[in-house]
mmCIF file of C-alpha atoms in Angstrom:
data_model
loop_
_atom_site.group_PDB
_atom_site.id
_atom_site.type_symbol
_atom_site.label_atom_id
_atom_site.label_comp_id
_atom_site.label_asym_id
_atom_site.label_seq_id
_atom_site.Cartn_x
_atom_site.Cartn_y
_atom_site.Cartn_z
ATOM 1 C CA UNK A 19 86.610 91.505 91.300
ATOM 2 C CA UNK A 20 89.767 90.894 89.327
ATOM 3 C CA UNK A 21 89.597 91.483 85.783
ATOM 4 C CA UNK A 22 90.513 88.197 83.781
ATOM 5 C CA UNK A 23 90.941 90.183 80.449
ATOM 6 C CA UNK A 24 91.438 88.293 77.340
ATOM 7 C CA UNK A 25 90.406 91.398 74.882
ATOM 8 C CA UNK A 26 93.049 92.631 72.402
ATOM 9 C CA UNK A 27 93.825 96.214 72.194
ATOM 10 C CA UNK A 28 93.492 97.449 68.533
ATOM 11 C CA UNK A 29 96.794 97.569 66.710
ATOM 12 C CA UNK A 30 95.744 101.149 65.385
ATOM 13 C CA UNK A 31 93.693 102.301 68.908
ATOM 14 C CA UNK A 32 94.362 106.732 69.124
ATOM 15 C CA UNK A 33 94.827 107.538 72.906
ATOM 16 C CA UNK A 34 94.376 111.297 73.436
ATOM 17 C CA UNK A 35 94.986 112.648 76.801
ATOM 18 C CA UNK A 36 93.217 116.175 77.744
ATOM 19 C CA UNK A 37 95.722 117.451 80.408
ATOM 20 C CA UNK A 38 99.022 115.972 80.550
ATOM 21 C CA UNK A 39 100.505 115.687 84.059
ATOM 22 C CA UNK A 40 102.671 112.947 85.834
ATOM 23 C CA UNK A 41 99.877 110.998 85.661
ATOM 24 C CA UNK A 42 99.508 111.306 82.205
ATOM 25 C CA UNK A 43 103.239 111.032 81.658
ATOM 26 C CA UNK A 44 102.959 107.188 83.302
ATOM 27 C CA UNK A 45 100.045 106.330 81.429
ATOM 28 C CA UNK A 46 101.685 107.397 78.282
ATOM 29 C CA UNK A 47 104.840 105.062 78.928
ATOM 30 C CA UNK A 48 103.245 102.260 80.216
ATOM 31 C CA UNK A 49 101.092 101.861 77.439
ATOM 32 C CA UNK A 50 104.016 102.654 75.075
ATOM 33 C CA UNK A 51 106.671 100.011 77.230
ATOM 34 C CA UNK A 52 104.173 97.543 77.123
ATOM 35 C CA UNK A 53 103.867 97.834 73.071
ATOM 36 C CA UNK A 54 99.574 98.346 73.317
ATOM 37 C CA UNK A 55 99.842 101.909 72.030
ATOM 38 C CA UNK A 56 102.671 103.257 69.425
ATOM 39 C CA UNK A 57 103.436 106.944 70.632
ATOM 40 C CA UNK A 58 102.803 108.269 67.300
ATOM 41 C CA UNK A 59 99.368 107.020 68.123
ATOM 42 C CA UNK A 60 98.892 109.115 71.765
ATOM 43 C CA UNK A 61 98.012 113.198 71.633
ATOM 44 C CA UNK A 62 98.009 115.445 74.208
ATOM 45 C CA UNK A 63 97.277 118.628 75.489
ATOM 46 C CA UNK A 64 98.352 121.200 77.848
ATOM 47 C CA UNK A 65 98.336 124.701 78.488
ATOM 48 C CA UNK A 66 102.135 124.062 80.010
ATOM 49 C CA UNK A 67 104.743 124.594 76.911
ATOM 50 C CA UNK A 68 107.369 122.742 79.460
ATOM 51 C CA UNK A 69 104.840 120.252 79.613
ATOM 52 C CA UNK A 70 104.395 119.687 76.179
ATOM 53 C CA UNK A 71 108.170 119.248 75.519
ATOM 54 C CA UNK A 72 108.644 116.951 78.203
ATOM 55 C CA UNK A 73 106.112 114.800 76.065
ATOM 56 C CA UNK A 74 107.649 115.736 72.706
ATOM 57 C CA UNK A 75 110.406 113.703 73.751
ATOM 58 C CA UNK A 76 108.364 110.604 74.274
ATOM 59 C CA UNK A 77 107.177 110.919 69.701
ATOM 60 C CA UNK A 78 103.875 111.619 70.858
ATOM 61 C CA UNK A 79 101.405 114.412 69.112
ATOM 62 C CA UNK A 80 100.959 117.825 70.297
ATOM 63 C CA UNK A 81 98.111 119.483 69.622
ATOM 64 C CA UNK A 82 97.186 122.941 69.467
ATOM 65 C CA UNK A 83 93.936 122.530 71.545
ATOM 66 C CA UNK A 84 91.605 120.025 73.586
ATOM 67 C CA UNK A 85 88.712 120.305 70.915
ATOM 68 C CA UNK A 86 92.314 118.214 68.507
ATOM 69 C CA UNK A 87 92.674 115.608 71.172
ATOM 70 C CA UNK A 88 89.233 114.615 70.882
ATOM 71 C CA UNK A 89 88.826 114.266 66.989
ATOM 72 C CA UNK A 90 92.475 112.853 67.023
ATOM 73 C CA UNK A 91 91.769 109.848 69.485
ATOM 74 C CA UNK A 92 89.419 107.176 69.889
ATOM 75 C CA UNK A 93 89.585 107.282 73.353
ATOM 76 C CA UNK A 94 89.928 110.490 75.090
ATOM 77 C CA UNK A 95 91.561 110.384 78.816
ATOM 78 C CA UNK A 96 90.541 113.542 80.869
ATOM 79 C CA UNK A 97 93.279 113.738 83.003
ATOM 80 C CA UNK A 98 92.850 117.367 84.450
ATOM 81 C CA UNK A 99 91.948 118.566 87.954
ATOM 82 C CA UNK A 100 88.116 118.353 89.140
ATOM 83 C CA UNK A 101 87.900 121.655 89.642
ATOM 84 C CA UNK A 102 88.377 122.521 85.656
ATOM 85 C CA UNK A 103 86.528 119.282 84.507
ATOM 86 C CA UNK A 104 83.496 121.098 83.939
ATOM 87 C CA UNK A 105 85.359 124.193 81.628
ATOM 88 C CA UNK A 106 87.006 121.269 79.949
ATOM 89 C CA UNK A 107 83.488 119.469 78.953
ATOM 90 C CA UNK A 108 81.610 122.426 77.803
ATOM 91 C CA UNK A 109 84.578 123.121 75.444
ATOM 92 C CA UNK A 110 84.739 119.923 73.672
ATOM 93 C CA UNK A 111 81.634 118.471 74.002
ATOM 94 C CA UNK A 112 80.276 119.487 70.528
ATOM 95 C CA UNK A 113 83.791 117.279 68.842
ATOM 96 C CA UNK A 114 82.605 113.844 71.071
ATOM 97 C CA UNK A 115 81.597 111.570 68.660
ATOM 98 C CA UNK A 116 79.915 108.377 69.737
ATOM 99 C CA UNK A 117 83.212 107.104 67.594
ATOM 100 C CA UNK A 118 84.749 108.443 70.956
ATOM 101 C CA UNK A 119 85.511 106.576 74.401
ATOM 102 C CA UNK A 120 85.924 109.261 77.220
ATOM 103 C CA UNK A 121 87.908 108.302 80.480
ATOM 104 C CA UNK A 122 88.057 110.302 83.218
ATOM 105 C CA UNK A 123 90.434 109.986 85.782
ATOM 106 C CA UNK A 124 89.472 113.354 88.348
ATOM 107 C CA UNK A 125 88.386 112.478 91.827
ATOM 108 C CA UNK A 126 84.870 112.922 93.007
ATOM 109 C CA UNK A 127 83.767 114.128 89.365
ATOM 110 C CA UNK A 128 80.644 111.305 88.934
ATOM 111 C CA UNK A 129 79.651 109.382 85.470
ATOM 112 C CA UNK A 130 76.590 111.690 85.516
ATOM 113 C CA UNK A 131 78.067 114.957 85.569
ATOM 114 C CA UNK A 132 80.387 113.930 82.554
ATOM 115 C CA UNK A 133 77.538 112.363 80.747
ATOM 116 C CA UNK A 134 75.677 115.411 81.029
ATOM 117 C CA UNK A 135 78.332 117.744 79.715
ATOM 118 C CA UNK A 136 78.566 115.593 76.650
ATOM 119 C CA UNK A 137 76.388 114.435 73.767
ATOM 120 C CA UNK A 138 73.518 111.837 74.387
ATOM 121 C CA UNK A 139 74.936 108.194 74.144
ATOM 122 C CA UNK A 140 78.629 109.128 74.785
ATOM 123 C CA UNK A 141 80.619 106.122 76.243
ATOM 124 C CA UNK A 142 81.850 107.337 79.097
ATOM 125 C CA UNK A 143 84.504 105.032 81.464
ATOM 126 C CA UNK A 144 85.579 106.301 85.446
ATOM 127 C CA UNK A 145 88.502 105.298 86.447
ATOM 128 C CA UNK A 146 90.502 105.878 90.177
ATOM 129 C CA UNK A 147 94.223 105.037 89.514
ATOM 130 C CA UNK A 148 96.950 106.221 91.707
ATOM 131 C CA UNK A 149 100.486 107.582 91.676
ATOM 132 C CA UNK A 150 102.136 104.680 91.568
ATOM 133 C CA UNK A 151 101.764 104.092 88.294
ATOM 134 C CA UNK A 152 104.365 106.136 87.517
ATOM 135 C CA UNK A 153 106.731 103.339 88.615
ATOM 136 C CA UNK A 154 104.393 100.453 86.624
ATOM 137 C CA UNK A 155 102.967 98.949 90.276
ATOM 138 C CA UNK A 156 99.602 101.267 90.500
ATOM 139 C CA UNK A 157 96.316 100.378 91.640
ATOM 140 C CA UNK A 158 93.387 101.274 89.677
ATOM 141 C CA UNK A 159 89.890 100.980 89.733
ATOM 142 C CA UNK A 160 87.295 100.782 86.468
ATOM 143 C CA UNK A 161 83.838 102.171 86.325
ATOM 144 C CA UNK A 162 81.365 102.305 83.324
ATOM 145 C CA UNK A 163 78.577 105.048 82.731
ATOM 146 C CA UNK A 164 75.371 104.438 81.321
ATOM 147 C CA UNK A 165 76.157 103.781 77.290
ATOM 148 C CA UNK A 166 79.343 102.435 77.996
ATOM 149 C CA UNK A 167 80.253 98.735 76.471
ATOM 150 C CA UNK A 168 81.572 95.785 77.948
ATOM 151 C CA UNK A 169 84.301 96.015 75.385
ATOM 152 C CA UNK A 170 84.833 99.235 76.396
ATOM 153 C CA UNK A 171 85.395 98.608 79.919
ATOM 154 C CA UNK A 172 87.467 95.026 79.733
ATOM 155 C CA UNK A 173 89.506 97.986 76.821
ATOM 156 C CA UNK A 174 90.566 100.317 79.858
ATOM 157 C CA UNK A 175 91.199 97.302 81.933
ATOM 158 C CA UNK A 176 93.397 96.288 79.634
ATOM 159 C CA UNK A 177 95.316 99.332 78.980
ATOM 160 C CA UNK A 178 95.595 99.843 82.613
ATOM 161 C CA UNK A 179 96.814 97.070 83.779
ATOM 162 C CA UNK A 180 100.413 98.005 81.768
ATOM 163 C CA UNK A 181 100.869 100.245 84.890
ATOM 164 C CA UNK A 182 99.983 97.909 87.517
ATOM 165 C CA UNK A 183 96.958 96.453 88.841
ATOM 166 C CA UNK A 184 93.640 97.057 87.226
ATOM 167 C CA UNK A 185 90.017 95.506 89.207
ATOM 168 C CA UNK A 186 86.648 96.126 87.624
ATOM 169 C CA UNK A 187 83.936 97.757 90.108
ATOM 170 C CA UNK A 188 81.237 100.133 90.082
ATOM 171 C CA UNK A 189 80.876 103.917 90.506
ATOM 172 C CA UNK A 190 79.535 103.302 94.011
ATOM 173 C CA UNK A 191 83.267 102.555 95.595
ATOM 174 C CA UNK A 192 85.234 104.859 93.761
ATOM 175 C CA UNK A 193 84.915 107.601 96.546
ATOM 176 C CA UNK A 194 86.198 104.662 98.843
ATOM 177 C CA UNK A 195 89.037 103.346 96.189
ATOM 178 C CA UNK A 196 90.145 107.180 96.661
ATOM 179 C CA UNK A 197 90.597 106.988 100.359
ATOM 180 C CA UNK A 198 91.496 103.655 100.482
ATOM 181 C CA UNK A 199 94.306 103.240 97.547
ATOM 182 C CA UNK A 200 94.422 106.642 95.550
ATOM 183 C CA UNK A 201 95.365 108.426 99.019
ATOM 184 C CA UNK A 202 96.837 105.079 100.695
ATOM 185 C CA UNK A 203 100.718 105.886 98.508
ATOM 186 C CA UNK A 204 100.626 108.913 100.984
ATOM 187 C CA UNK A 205 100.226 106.490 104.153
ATOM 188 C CA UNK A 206 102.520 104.475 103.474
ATOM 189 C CA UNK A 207 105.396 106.964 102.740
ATOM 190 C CA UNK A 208 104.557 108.435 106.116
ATOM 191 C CA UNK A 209 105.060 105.116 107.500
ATOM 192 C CA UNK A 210 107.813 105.160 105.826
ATOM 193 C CA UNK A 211 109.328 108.422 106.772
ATOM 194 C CA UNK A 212 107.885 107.084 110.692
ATOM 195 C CA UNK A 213 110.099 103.858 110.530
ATOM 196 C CA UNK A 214 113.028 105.333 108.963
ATOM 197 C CA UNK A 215 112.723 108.061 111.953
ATOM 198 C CA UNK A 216 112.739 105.237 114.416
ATOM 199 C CA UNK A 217 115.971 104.100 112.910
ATOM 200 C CA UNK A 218 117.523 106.823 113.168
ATOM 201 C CA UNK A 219 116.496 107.576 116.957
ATOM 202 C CA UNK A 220 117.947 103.754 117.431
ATOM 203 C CA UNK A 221 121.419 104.948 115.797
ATOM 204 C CA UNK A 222 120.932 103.913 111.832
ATOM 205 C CA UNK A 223 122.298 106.231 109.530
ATOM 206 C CA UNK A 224 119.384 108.091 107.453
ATOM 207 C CA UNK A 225 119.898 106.870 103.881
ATOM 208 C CA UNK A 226 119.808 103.297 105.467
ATOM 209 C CA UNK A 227 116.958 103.378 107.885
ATOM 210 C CA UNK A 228 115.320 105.263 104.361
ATOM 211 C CA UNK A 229 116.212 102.156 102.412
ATOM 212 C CA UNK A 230 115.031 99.332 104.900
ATOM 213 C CA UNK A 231 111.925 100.894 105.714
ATOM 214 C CA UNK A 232 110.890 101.304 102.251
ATOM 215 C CA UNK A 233 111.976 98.045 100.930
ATOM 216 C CA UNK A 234 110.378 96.266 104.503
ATOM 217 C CA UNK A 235 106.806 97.878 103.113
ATOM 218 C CA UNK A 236 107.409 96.655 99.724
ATOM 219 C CA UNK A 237 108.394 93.222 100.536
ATOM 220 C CA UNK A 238 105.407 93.114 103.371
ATOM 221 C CA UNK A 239 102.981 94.350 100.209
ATOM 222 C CA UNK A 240 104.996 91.299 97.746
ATOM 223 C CA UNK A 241 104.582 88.744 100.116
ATOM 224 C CA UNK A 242 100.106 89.528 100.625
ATOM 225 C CA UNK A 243 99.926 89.724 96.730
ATOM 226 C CA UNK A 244 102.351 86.979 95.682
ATOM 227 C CA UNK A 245 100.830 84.286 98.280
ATOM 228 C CA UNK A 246 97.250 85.059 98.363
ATOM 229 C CA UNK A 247 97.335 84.833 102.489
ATOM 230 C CA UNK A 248 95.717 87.149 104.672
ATOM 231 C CA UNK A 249 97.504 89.971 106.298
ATOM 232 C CA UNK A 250 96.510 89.027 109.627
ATOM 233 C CA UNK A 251 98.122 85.858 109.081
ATOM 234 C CA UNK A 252 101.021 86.945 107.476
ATOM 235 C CA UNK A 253 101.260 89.149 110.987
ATOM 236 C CA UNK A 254 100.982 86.194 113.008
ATOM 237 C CA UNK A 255 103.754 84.306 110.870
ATOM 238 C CA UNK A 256 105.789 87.040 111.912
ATOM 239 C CA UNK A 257 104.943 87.088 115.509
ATOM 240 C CA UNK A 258 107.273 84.696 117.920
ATOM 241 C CA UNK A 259 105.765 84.226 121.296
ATOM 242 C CA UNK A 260 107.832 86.435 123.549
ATOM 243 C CA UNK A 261 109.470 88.063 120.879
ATOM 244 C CA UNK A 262 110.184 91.262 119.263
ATOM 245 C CA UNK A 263 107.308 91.744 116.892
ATOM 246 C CA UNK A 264 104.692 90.594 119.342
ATOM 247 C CA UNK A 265 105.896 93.569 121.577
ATOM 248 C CA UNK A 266 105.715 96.366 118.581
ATOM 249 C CA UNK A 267 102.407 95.110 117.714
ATOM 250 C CA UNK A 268 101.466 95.600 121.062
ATOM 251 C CA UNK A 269 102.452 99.063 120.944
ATOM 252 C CA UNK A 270 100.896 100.080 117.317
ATOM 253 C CA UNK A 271 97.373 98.920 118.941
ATOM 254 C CA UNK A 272 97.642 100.169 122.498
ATOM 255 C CA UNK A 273 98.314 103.614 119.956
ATOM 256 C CA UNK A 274 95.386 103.288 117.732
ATOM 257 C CA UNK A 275 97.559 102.097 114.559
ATOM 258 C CA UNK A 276 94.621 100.114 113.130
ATOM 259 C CA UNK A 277 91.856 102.270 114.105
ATOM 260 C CA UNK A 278 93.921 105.710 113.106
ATOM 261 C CA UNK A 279 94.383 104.067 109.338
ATOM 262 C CA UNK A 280 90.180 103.195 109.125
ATOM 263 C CA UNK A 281 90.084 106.751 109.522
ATOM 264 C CA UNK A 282 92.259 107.999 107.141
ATOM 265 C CA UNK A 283 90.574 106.265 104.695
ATOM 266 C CA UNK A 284 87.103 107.582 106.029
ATOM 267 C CA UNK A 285 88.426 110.850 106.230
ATOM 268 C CA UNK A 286 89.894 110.828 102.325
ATOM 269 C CA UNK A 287 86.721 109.098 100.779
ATOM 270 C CA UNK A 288 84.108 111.571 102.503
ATOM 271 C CA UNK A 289 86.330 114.515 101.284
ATOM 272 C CA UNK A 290 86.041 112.633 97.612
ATOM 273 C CA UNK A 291 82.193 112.965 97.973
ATOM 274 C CA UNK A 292 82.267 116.350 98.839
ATOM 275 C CA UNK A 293 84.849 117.164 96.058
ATOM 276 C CA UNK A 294 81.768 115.307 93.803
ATOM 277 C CA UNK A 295 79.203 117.909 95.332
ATOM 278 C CA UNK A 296 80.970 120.869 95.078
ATOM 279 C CA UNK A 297 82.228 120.289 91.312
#
């Protein structure tokens, strides 16, 4: 469901991220661009010293260790990779305070497994967002653990919808948001890459057939958000008897387009679960 957010983020609100990739990075500017967090107010961490210059420049804190981001921050963003989420825990757990939010942001790591890892009672927020938000236009998802507030919740919401979109769900999609829209950037640019290809094979220079595929993908995604219609009828719209587009779309299903996307996303949200098993 769409969020409808009204809550105000706290003037004074400490963001701490544990891990400080590109993902990270965009989090950190988007909430600074979009005036909810000052930087002197975000910390990080990262075993990376390039990494933690490339943040230095952005005036936010660097701290000397994860247990610092945690009694630094109010909310504490675990932004590292599933397989070290557990390492990661077990080190900081005894500095989570229930003064402490705790987002997590690794696929396939479940609300339990965190909660279980840290003190009785912590808050604990899941969230699926994807790369896009490094350019402001991501899609995220929000799920809340067991102690976790309302507040809390329409709080990330909030925050996250400086980098794009931002929907409220449960824990029970989140292995489908994953192989639907935290994979999906990856099918589009090799639709992308596929389109620009058939320019080329048509005679379009390469940096042009580049160009007009991608911005054909982004005005196609524009035109579903912008005027609420369905795709399918957006498609037809498109679709002149006789004509051109009738004859590709012919083509894409005669070749399995739809059918070869369903399992994509099948394909990336069982691997999610799996990734939840194994870590």
């Amino acid at each position: 469901m769409a969020s409808g957010v009204t809550v105000e983020v706290p003037s004074d609100l400490k963001v701490g991220f544990i891990g400080a990739g590109k993902m990270a990075c965009a989090l950190s500017v988007g909430f600074v661009k979009s005036g909810l967090v000052h930087p002197n107010n975000i910390t990080i961490s990262d075993p990376s010293s390039q990494v933690r210059e490339t943040f230095k420049e952005l005036g936010v804190n660097i701290a000397k260790d994860n247990r610092e981001v945690v009694s630094r921050s109010d909310m504490v963003v675990l932004s590292v990779k599933p397989n070290v989420m557990r390492p990661v825990l077990e080190e900081v757990s005894s500095a989570v305070s229930q003064n402490n939010l705790v987002v997590s942001i690794a696929a396939g790591i479940p609300l339990s497994t965190i909660e279980q890892l840290l003190p009785s009672g912590t808050r604990v927020i899941r969230l699926m967002p994807n790369t896009p938000c490094l350019v402001q236009a991501g899609a995220t998802v929000v799920a809340c653990g067991s102690a976790a507030k309302p507040r809390d919740r329409d709080l990330v919401t909030k925050l996250w919808e400086s980098v794009g979109l931002c929907e409220q769900g449960t824990e029970k999609i989140l292995d489908a948001v994953t192989g639907l829209s935290g994979s999906g950037p990856a099918y589009a640019f090799t639709a992308i890459e596929a389109m620009a290809d058939g320019g080329v094979k048509m005679g379009m220079p390469r940096d042009m057939a580049i160009k007009l595929a991608a911005q054909t993908l982004l005005g196609a995604a524009k035109m579903v958000v912008e005027t609420g219609k369905h795709p399918g009828q957006l498609k037809d719209e498109v679709c002149s008897p006789g004509g051109t587009t009738i004859s590709a779309i012919h083509v894409l299903e005669k070749n399995g387009f739809r059918s070869t996307l369903i399992d994509a996303v099948e394909a990336a949200t069982l691997k999610a679960r799996e990734l939840g098993k194994q870590n």
